[in-house]
Amino acid sequence: MRVFRFCIKALRSSVTYISVTLYTLVIGPPAIMLALVFRSPVVLYWTGYLGVRLAFRLAGIQVQSSGLTQIQPQRVVVYCANHTSNIEPLVLFLLLSPHYPNINILYKAGLRKIPILGLAFKLGGFVEIERGNREQSNLAIDQAVVSLREGSSFLIFPEGTRSQTDELLPFKKGGFIMAVRAHVPIIPVAMYGGRAVMRRGSALLNPVTVHVQFGSPISTRDREFADREELIAETKSVIEDMLGRWKSSRPLTTSE
């Protein structure tokens, strides 16, 4: 029985990889050309949106969310999420689509090297931040503050990299500084189950349910730069509490 389940999982993973590759090769080039001609990321955005939905459907990945009433396109916020796998940005890419085109990402500089993704980020006006380069980081935060004040919400992963355990890594300060400077609220986002989609060292995709919870807004109205550590601690505590409730009630398993 175990061998049979492994074969089914391997077949499903292969179909997903092949289908997404074909989708990218067939749809990607025309989408890139249109994006370059019109200097707009709209085509790339919806091409990516449909591609992610296709991949999730084929791989058997489901998303169970709560607190969706916190997603209000007319309200400018900073969404702050934990990060354990590459699946979380894709899940939030789908869930935050009501904000489009007024949604930006604070992303690591290395991601610009990924051909289609790097182009989409550039055309979309997303903000690149280079860890370890204080001057560039300050300029990136300045750019993000301008975008927030002009009406674009932001998505950040303050850990800066994927956690290999269920514990949160230390939060970077940049996203919180820009929220304080722009005086926009922070929405804590807890995600659980993403790490089980693909086990470390394996290319097999597991059909799992990724749980997402959007917490209540944390106000920055009366906060100042000096309050950033307190704001980080409060946000981290809320995310840890939401994750803790899941860990105690929903053991992390994969669907067979």
GROMACS .gro file of N, CA and C in nm, residues 120-247:
model
  384
  120ALA      N    1   0.819   4.076  -1.374
  120ALA     CA    2   0.688   4.111  -1.319
  120ALA      C    3   0.703   4.204  -1.199
  121PHE      N    4   0.801   4.175  -1.113
  121PHE     CA    5   0.824   4.259  -0.996
  121PHE      C    6   0.865   4.400  -1.038
  122LYS      N    7   0.951   4.409  -1.141
  122LYS     CA    8   0.998   4.539  -1.187
  122LYS      C    9   0.883   4.620  -1.246
  123LEU      N   10   0.802   4.557  -1.332
  123LEU     CA   11   0.690   4.627  -1.394
  123LEU      C   12   0.583   4.662  -1.291
  124GLY      N   13   0.570   4.578  -1.189
  124GLY     CA   14   0.468   4.602  -1.087
  124GLY      C   15   0.506   4.708  -0.986
  125GLY      N   16   0.631   4.754  -0.993
  125GLY     CA   17   0.674   4.857  -0.899
  125GLY      C   18   0.699   4.804  -0.760
  126PHE      N   19   0.720   4.672  -0.746
  126PHE     CA   20   0.748   4.614  -0.616
  126PHE      C   21   0.884   4.664  -0.566
  127VAL      N   22   0.902   4.661  -0.436
  127VAL     CA   23   1.021   4.723  -0.375
  127VAL      C   24   1.123   4.617  -0.337
  128GLU      N   25   1.241   4.631  -0.393
  128GLU     CA   26   1.351   4.538  -0.368
  128GLU      C   27   1.436   4.587  -0.252
  129ILE      N   28   1.466   4.495  -0.160
  129ILE     CA   29   1.550   4.532  -0.046
  129ILE      C   30   1.670   4.438  -0.039
  130GLU      N   31   1.787   4.494  -0.023
  130GLU     CA   32   1.911   4.417  -0.021
  130GLU      C   33   1.960   4.406   0.123
  131ARG      N   34   1.946   4.287   0.178
  131ARG     CA   35   1.987   4.265   0.316
  131ARG      C   36   2.137   4.290   0.332
  132GLY      N   37   2.175   4.357   0.438
  132GLY     CA   38   2.316   4.383   0.462
  132GLY      C   39   2.368   4.511   0.400
  133ASN      N   40   2.287   4.573   0.315
  133ASN     CA   41   2.324   4.700   0.253
  133ASN      C   42   2.235   4.809   0.312
  134ARG      N   43   2.284   4.875   0.416
  134ARG     CA   44   2.201   4.969   0.491
  134ARG      C   45   2.153   5.085   0.405
  135GLU      N   46   2.241   5.138   0.321
  135GLU     CA   47   2.203   5.252   0.237
  135GLU      C   48   2.090   5.215   0.142
  136GLN      N   49   2.105   5.098   0.075
  136GLN     CA   50   1.999   5.055  -0.017
  136GLN      C   51   1.872   5.022   0.058
  137SER      N   52   1.884   4.961   0.175
  137SER     CA   53   1.766   4.927   0.255
  137SER      C   54   1.688   5.051   0.295
  138ASN      N   55   1.760   5.156   0.334
  138ASN     CA   56   1.693   5.281   0.371
  138ASN      C   57   1.621   5.343   0.252
  139LEU      N   58   1.683   5.337   0.134
  139LEU     CA   59   1.618   5.388   0.013
  139LEU      C   60   1.493   5.307  -0.020
  140ALA      N   61   1.502   5.174   0.000
  140ALA     CA   62   1.387   5.087  -0.027
  140ALA      C   63   1.272   5.120   0.067
  141ILE      N   64   1.303   5.144   0.194
  141ILE     CA   65   1.199   5.180   0.291
  141ILE      C   66   1.136   5.314   0.254
  142ASP      N   67   1.219   5.409   0.210
  142ASP     CA   68   1.166   5.539   0.166
  142ASP      C   69   1.068   5.520   0.050
  143GLN      N   70   1.106   5.435  -0.046
  143GLN     CA   71   1.020   5.408  -0.161
  143GLN      C   72   0.890   5.342  -0.118
  144ALA      N   73   0.899   5.249  -0.024
  144ALA     CA   74   0.779   5.179   0.025
  144ALA      C   75   0.685   5.275   0.097
  145VAL      N   76   0.741   5.366   0.174
  145VAL     CA   77   0.659   5.464   0.246
  145VAL      C   78   0.581   5.551   0.147
  146VAL      N   79   0.647   5.592   0.039
  146VAL     CA   80   0.579   5.671  -0.064
  146VAL      C   81   0.464   5.592  -0.124
  147SER      N   82   0.487   5.464  -0.154
  147SER     CA   83   0.381   5.379  -0.212
  147SER      C   84   0.264   5.364  -0.116
  148LEU      N   85   0.294   5.345   0.013
  148LEU     CA   86   0.188   5.333   0.113
  148LEU      C   87   0.105   5.461   0.119
  149ARG      N   88   0.172   5.574   0.119
  149ARG     CA   89   0.101   5.702   0.126
  149ARG      C   90   0.019   5.729   0.000
  150GLU      N   91   0.059   5.666  -0.111
  150GLU     CA   92  -0.015   5.683  -0.236
  150GLU      C   93  -0.129   5.583  -0.250
  151GLY      N   94  -0.145   5.493  -0.151
  151GLY     CA   95  -0.260   5.404  -0.151
  151GLY      C   96  -0.236   5.259  -0.182
  152SER      N   97  -0.111   5.214  -0.183
  152SER     CA   98  -0.080   5.073  -0.210
  152SER      C   99  -0.046   4.999  -0.081
  153SER      N  100  -0.116   4.890  -0.056
  153SER     CA  101  -0.084   4.805   0.059
  153SER      C  102   0.042   4.724   0.030
  154PHE      N  103   0.098   4.665   0.134
  154PHE     CA  104   0.221   4.587   0.118
  154PHE      C  105   0.207   4.450   0.184
  155LEU      N  106   0.279   4.352   0.128
  155LEU     CA  107   0.294   4.221   0.189
  155LEU      C  108   0.441   4.204   0.225
  156ILE      N  109   0.467   4.166   0.351
  156ILE     CA  110   0.605   4.143   0.393
  156ILE      C  111   0.615   4.008   0.465
  157PHE      N  112   0.734   3.948   0.455
  157PHE     CA  113   0.768   3.829   0.532
  157PHE      C  114   0.886   3.869   0.621
  158PRO      N  115   0.859   3.919   0.741
  158PRO     CA  116   0.963   3.983   0.822
  158PRO      C  117   1.075   3.892   0.870
  159GLU      N  118   1.056   3.760   0.860
  159GLU     CA  119   1.165   3.671   0.898
  159GLU      C  120   1.280   3.680   0.798
  160GLY      N  121   1.248   3.722   0.675
  160GLY     CA  122   1.351   3.742   0.574
  160GLY      C  123   1.395   3.616   0.502
  161THR      N  124   1.363   3.500   0.557
  161THR     CA  125   1.395   3.373   0.496
  161THR      C  126   1.303   3.268   0.555
  162ARG      N  127   1.307   3.147   0.498
  162ARG     CA  128   1.217   3.043   0.545
  162ARG      C  129   1.267   2.979   0.675
  163SER      N  130   1.176   2.963   0.768
  163SER     CA  131   1.208   2.892   0.892
  163SER      C  132   1.201   2.742   0.866
  164GLN      N  133   1.299   2.668   0.914
  164GLN     CA  134   1.302   2.523   0.894
  164GLN      C  135   1.233   2.448   1.008
  165THR      N  136   1.177   2.522   1.103
  165THR     CA  137   1.105   2.461   1.214
  165THR      C  138   0.970   2.531   1.228
  166ASP      N  139   0.897   2.494   1.331
  166ASP     CA  140   0.769   2.559   1.358
  166ASP      C  141   0.786   2.688   1.437
  167GLU      N  142   0.909   2.722   1.472
  167GLU     CA  143   0.935   2.843   1.549
  167GLU      C  144   0.962   2.961   1.457
  168LEU      N  145   0.912   3.078   1.496
  168LEU     CA  146   0.937   3.199   1.418
  168LEU      C  147   1.082   3.243   1.434
  169LEU      N  148   1.141   3.290   1.324
  169LEU     CA  149   1.274   3.348   1.328
  169LEU      C  150   1.264   3.494   1.374
  170PRO      N  151   1.375   3.555   1.413
  170PRO     CA  152   1.371   3.698   1.449
  170PRO      C  153   1.316   3.782   1.333
  171PHE      N  154   1.235   3.881   1.365
  171PHE     CA  155   1.175   3.967   1.263
  171PHE      C  156   1.271   4.080   1.226
  172LYS      N  157   1.281   4.107   1.095
  172LYS     CA  158   1.354   4.224   1.047
  172LYS      C  159   1.270   4.349   1.073
  173LYS      N  160   1.336   4.462   1.085
  173LYS     CA  161   1.267   4.586   1.126
  173LYS      C  162   1.206   4.665   1.010
  174GLY      N  163   1.257   4.646   0.887
  174GLY     CA  164   1.221   4.733   0.777
  174GLY      C  165   1.073   4.751   0.753
  175GLY      N  166   0.998   4.641   0.749
  175GLY     CA  167   0.855   4.649   0.723
  175GLY      C  168   0.779   4.724   0.830
  176PHE      N  169   0.826   4.715   0.953
  176PHE     CA  170   0.759   4.783   1.064
  176PHE      C  171   0.792   4.932   1.064
  177ILE      N  172   0.915   4.964   1.027
  177ILE     CA  173   0.953   5.105   1.018
  177ILE      C  174   0.869   5.177   0.913
  178MET      N  175   0.849   5.112   0.798
  178MET     CA  176   0.771   5.180   0.693
  178MET      C  177   0.624   5.192   0.734
  179ALA      N  178   0.571   5.094   0.808
  179ALA     CA  179   0.432   5.103   0.855
  179ALA      C  180   0.416   5.219   0.954
  180VAL      N  181   0.514   5.235   1.043
  180VAL     CA  182   0.509   5.344   1.141
  180VAL      C  183   0.520   5.479   1.072
  181ARG      N  184   0.612   5.489   0.977
  181ARG     CA  185   0.632   5.617   0.908
  181ARG      C  186   0.510   5.657   0.826
  182ALA      N  187   0.443   5.558   0.766
  182ALA     CA  188   0.324   5.588   0.685
  182ALA      C  189   0.196   5.590   0.769
  183HIS      N  190   0.207   5.549   0.896
  183HIS     CA  191   0.093   5.544   0.987
  183HIS      C  192  -0.021   5.458   0.930
  184VAL      N  193   0.016   5.338   0.884
  184VAL     CA  194  -0.086   5.243   0.837
  184VAL      C  195  -0.085   5.121   0.929
  185PRO      N  196  -0.198   5.054   0.948
  185PRO     CA  197  -0.204   4.939   1.038
  185PRO      C  198  -0.133   4.816   0.981
  186ILE      N  199  -0.098   4.727   1.072
  186ILE     CA  200  -0.037   4.599   1.035
  186ILE      C  201  -0.140   4.489   1.056
  187ILE      N  202  -0.155   4.403   0.956
  187ILE     CA  203  -0.242   4.286   0.968
  187ILE      C  204  -0.154   4.163   0.987
  188PRO      N  205  -0.153   4.101   1.107
  188PRO     CA  206  -0.075   3.979   1.127
  188PRO      C  207  -0.139   3.864   1.049
  189VAL      N  208  -0.057   3.784   0.983
  189VAL     CA  209  -0.106   3.670   0.905
  189VAL      C  210  -0.031   3.545   0.949
  190ALA      N  211  -0.104   3.445   0.996
  190ALA     CA  212  -0.044   3.318   1.038
  190ALA      C  213  -0.074   3.212   0.934
  191MET      N  214   0.030   3.139   0.893
  191MET     CA  215   0.014   3.035   0.792
  191MET      C  216   0.072   2.905   0.847
  192TYR      N  217  -0.004   2.798   0.829
  192TYR     CA  218   0.035   2.669   0.886
  192TYR      C  219   0.007   2.558   0.784
  193GLY      N  220   0.104   2.469   0.765
  193GLY     CA  221   0.085   2.356   0.675
  193GLY      C  222   0.165   2.365   0.547
  194GLY      N  223   0.218   2.483   0.515
  194GLY     CA  224   0.290   2.500   0.390
  194GLY      C  225   0.416   2.416   0.380
  195ARG      N  226   0.483   2.396   0.493
  195ARG     CA  227   0.609   2.321   0.492
  195ARG      C  228   0.589   2.175   0.452
  196ALA      N  229   0.465   2.124   0.469
  196ALA     CA  230   0.438   1.984   0.437
  196ALA      C  231   0.413   1.962   0.288
  197VAL      N  232   0.398   2.069   0.210
  197VAL     CA  233   0.373   2.053   0.066
  197VAL      C  234   0.489   1.981   0.001
  198MET      N  235   0.611   2.018   0.037
  198MET     CA  236   0.729   1.954  -0.020
  198MET      C  237   0.831   1.932   0.091
  199ARG      N  238   0.856   1.807   0.123
  199ARG     CA  239   0.951   1.776   0.228
  199ARG      C  240   1.092   1.813   0.185
  200ARG      N  241   1.174   1.851   0.280
  200ARG     CA  242   1.311   1.891   0.250
  200ARG      C  243   1.386   1.777   0.181
  201GLY      N  244   1.449   1.807   0.066
  201GLY     CA  245   1.524   1.707  -0.007
  201GLY      C  246   1.441   1.623  -0.101
  202SER      N  247   1.311   1.652  -0.111
  202SER     CA  248   1.222   1.574  -0.198
  202SER      C  249   1.155   1.666  -0.299
  203ALA      N  250   1.133   1.614  -0.421
  203ALA     CA  251   1.064   1.691  -0.525
  203ALA      C  252   0.917   1.654  -0.531
  204LEU      N  253   0.875   1.558  -0.448
  204LEU     CA  254   0.735   1.515  -0.451
  204LEU      C  255   0.645   1.618  -0.382
  205LEU      N  256   0.532   1.644  -0.444
  205LEU     CA  257   0.434   1.737  -0.389
  205LEU      C  258   0.330   1.660  -0.309
  206ASN      N  259   0.305   1.704  -0.189
  206ASN     CA  260   0.206   1.640  -0.103
  206ASN      C  261   0.074   1.716  -0.108
  207PRO      N  262  -0.037   1.645  -0.124
  207PRO     CA  263  -0.168   1.711  -0.125
  207PRO      C  264  -0.209   1.750   0.017
  208VAL      N  265  -0.184   1.872   0.054
  208VAL     CA  266  -0.211   1.918   0.190
  208VAL      C  267  -0.306   2.037   0.189
  209THR      N  268  -0.354   2.070   0.307
  209THR     CA  269  -0.434   2.191   0.325
  209THR      C  270  -0.349   2.294   0.397
  210VAL      N  271  -0.334   2.409   0.336
  210VAL     CA  272  -0.260   2.520   0.398
  210VAL      C  273  -0.361   2.609   0.469
  211HIS      N  274  -0.340   2.630   0.598
  211HIS     CA  275  -0.431   2.711   0.678
  211HIS      C  276  -0.377   2.853   0.689
  212VAL      N  277  -0.466   2.948   0.670
  212VAL     CA  278  -0.429   3.090   0.676
  212VAL      C  279  -0.527   3.165   0.764
  213GLN      N  280  -0.476   3.244   0.855
  213GLN     CA  281  -0.563   3.327   0.939
  213GLN      C  282  -0.513   3.472   0.937
  214PHE      N  283  -0.604   3.562   0.906
  214PHE     CA  284  -0.575   3.705   0.910
  214PHE      C  285  -0.622   3.760   1.045
  215GLY      N  286  -0.530   3.819   1.119
  215GLY     CA  287  -0.564   3.874   1.250
  215GLY      C  288  -0.620   4.015   1.241
  216SER      N  289  -0.657   4.068   1.355
  216SER     CA  290  -0.710   4.204   1.362
  216SER      C  291  -0.597   4.305   1.341
  217PRO      N  292  -0.630   4.422   1.288
  217PRO     CA  293  -0.527   4.524   1.262
  217PRO      C  294  -0.458   4.570   1.391
  218ILE      N  295  -0.330   4.592   1.380
  218ILE     CA  296  -0.252   4.652   1.488
  218ILE      C  297  -0.221   4.796   1.448
  219SER      N  298  -0.273   4.890   1.522
  219SER     CA  299  -0.262   5.030   1.484
  219SER      C  300  -0.119   5.083   1.502
  220THR      N  301  -0.080   5.171   1.411
  220THR     CA  302   0.048   5.242   1.424
  220THR      C  303   0.025   5.393   1.437
  221ARG      N  304  -0.100   5.430   1.457
  221ARG     CA  305  -0.137   5.573   1.455
  221ARG      C  306  -0.055   5.656   1.554
  222ASP      N  307  -0.039   5.605   1.676
  222ASP     CA  308   0.032   5.681   1.779
  222ASP      C  309   0.174   5.628   1.803
  223ARG      N  310   0.224   5.550   1.708
  223ARG     CA  311   0.358   5.493   1.724
  223ARG      C  312   0.462   5.583   1.657
  224GLU      N  313   0.582   5.576   1.712
  224GLU     CA  314   0.694   5.649   1.656
  224GLU      C  315   0.807   5.550   1.626
  225PHE      N  316   0.913   5.600   1.564
  225PHE     CA  317   1.026   5.516   1.528
  225PHE      C  318   1.079   5.440   1.650
  226ALA      N  319   1.080   5.506   1.764
  226ALA     CA  320   1.132   5.445   1.887
  226ALA      C  321   1.046   5.329   1.935
  227ASP      N  322   0.923   5.318   1.883
  227ASP     CA  323   0.831   5.212   1.926
  227ASP      C  324   0.840   5.087   1.839
  228ARG      N  325   0.934   5.083   1.746
  228ARG     CA  326   0.937   4.974   1.648
  228ARG      C  327   0.957   4.837   1.713
  229GLU      N  328   1.042   4.827   1.815
  229GLU     CA  329   1.066   4.698   1.880
  229GLU      C  330   0.940   4.648   1.949
  230GLU      N  331   0.869   4.739   2.012
  230GLU     CA  332   0.743   4.704   2.078
  230GLU      C  333   0.640   4.656   1.975
  231LEU      N  334   0.636   4.722   1.860
  231LEU     CA  335   0.544   4.684   1.753
  231LEU      C  336   0.579   4.547   1.697
  232ILE      N  337   0.707   4.522   1.680
  232ILE     CA  338   0.753   4.391   1.632
  232ILE      C  339   0.712   4.282   1.731
  233ALA      N  340   0.736   4.305   1.859
  233ALA     CA  341   0.703   4.206   1.962
  233ALA      C  342   0.554   4.178   1.965
  234GLU      N  343   0.473   4.282   1.952
  234GLU     CA  344   0.327   4.265   1.955
  234GLU      C  345   0.280   4.184   1.835
  235THR      N  346   0.331   4.216   1.717
  235THR     CA  347   0.291   4.145   1.595
  235THR      C  348   0.334   3.999   1.601
  236LYS      N  349   0.457   3.977   1.644
  236LYS     CA  350   0.509   3.840   1.653
  236LYS      C  351   0.429   3.758   1.752
  237SER      N  352   0.390   3.819   1.864
  237SER     CA  353   0.311   3.750   1.965
  237SER      C  354   0.175   3.707   1.911
  238VAL      N  355   0.112   3.794   1.834
  238VAL     CA  356  -0.019   3.761   1.776
  238VAL      C  357  -0.006   3.643   1.680
  239ILE      N  358   0.096   3.645   1.594
  239ILE     CA  359   0.116   3.536   1.499
  239ILE      C  360   0.147   3.406   1.572
  240GLU      N  361   0.229   3.413   1.676
  240GLU     CA  362   0.262   3.293   1.755
  240GLU      C  363   0.137   3.236   1.821
  241ASP      N  364   0.050   3.322   1.871
  241ASP     CA  365  -0.074   3.275   1.934
  241ASP      C  366  -0.162   3.202   1.833
  242MET      N  367  -0.176   3.259   1.713
  242MET     CA  368  -0.258   3.195   1.610
  242MET      C  369  -0.198   3.061   1.568
  243LEU      N  370  -0.067   3.057   1.552
  243LEU     CA  371   0.000   2.931   1.517
  243LEU      C  372  -0.014   2.829   1.629
  244GLY      N  373  -0.004   2.874   1.752
  244GLY     CA  374  -0.015   2.784   1.867
  244GLY      C  375  -0.148   2.713   1.873
  245ARG      N  376  -0.255   2.785   1.841
  245ARG     CA  377  -0.389   2.723   1.842
  245ARG      C  378  -0.399   2.616   1.735
  246TRP      N  379  -0.338   2.639   1.619
  246TRP     CA  380  -0.340   2.539   1.513
  246TRP      C  381  -0.259   2.415   1.552
  247LYS      N  382  -0.140   2.438   1.605
  247LYS     CA  383  -0.052   2.326   1.639
  247LYS      C  384  -0.116   2.233   1.741
   0.00000   0.00000   0.00000
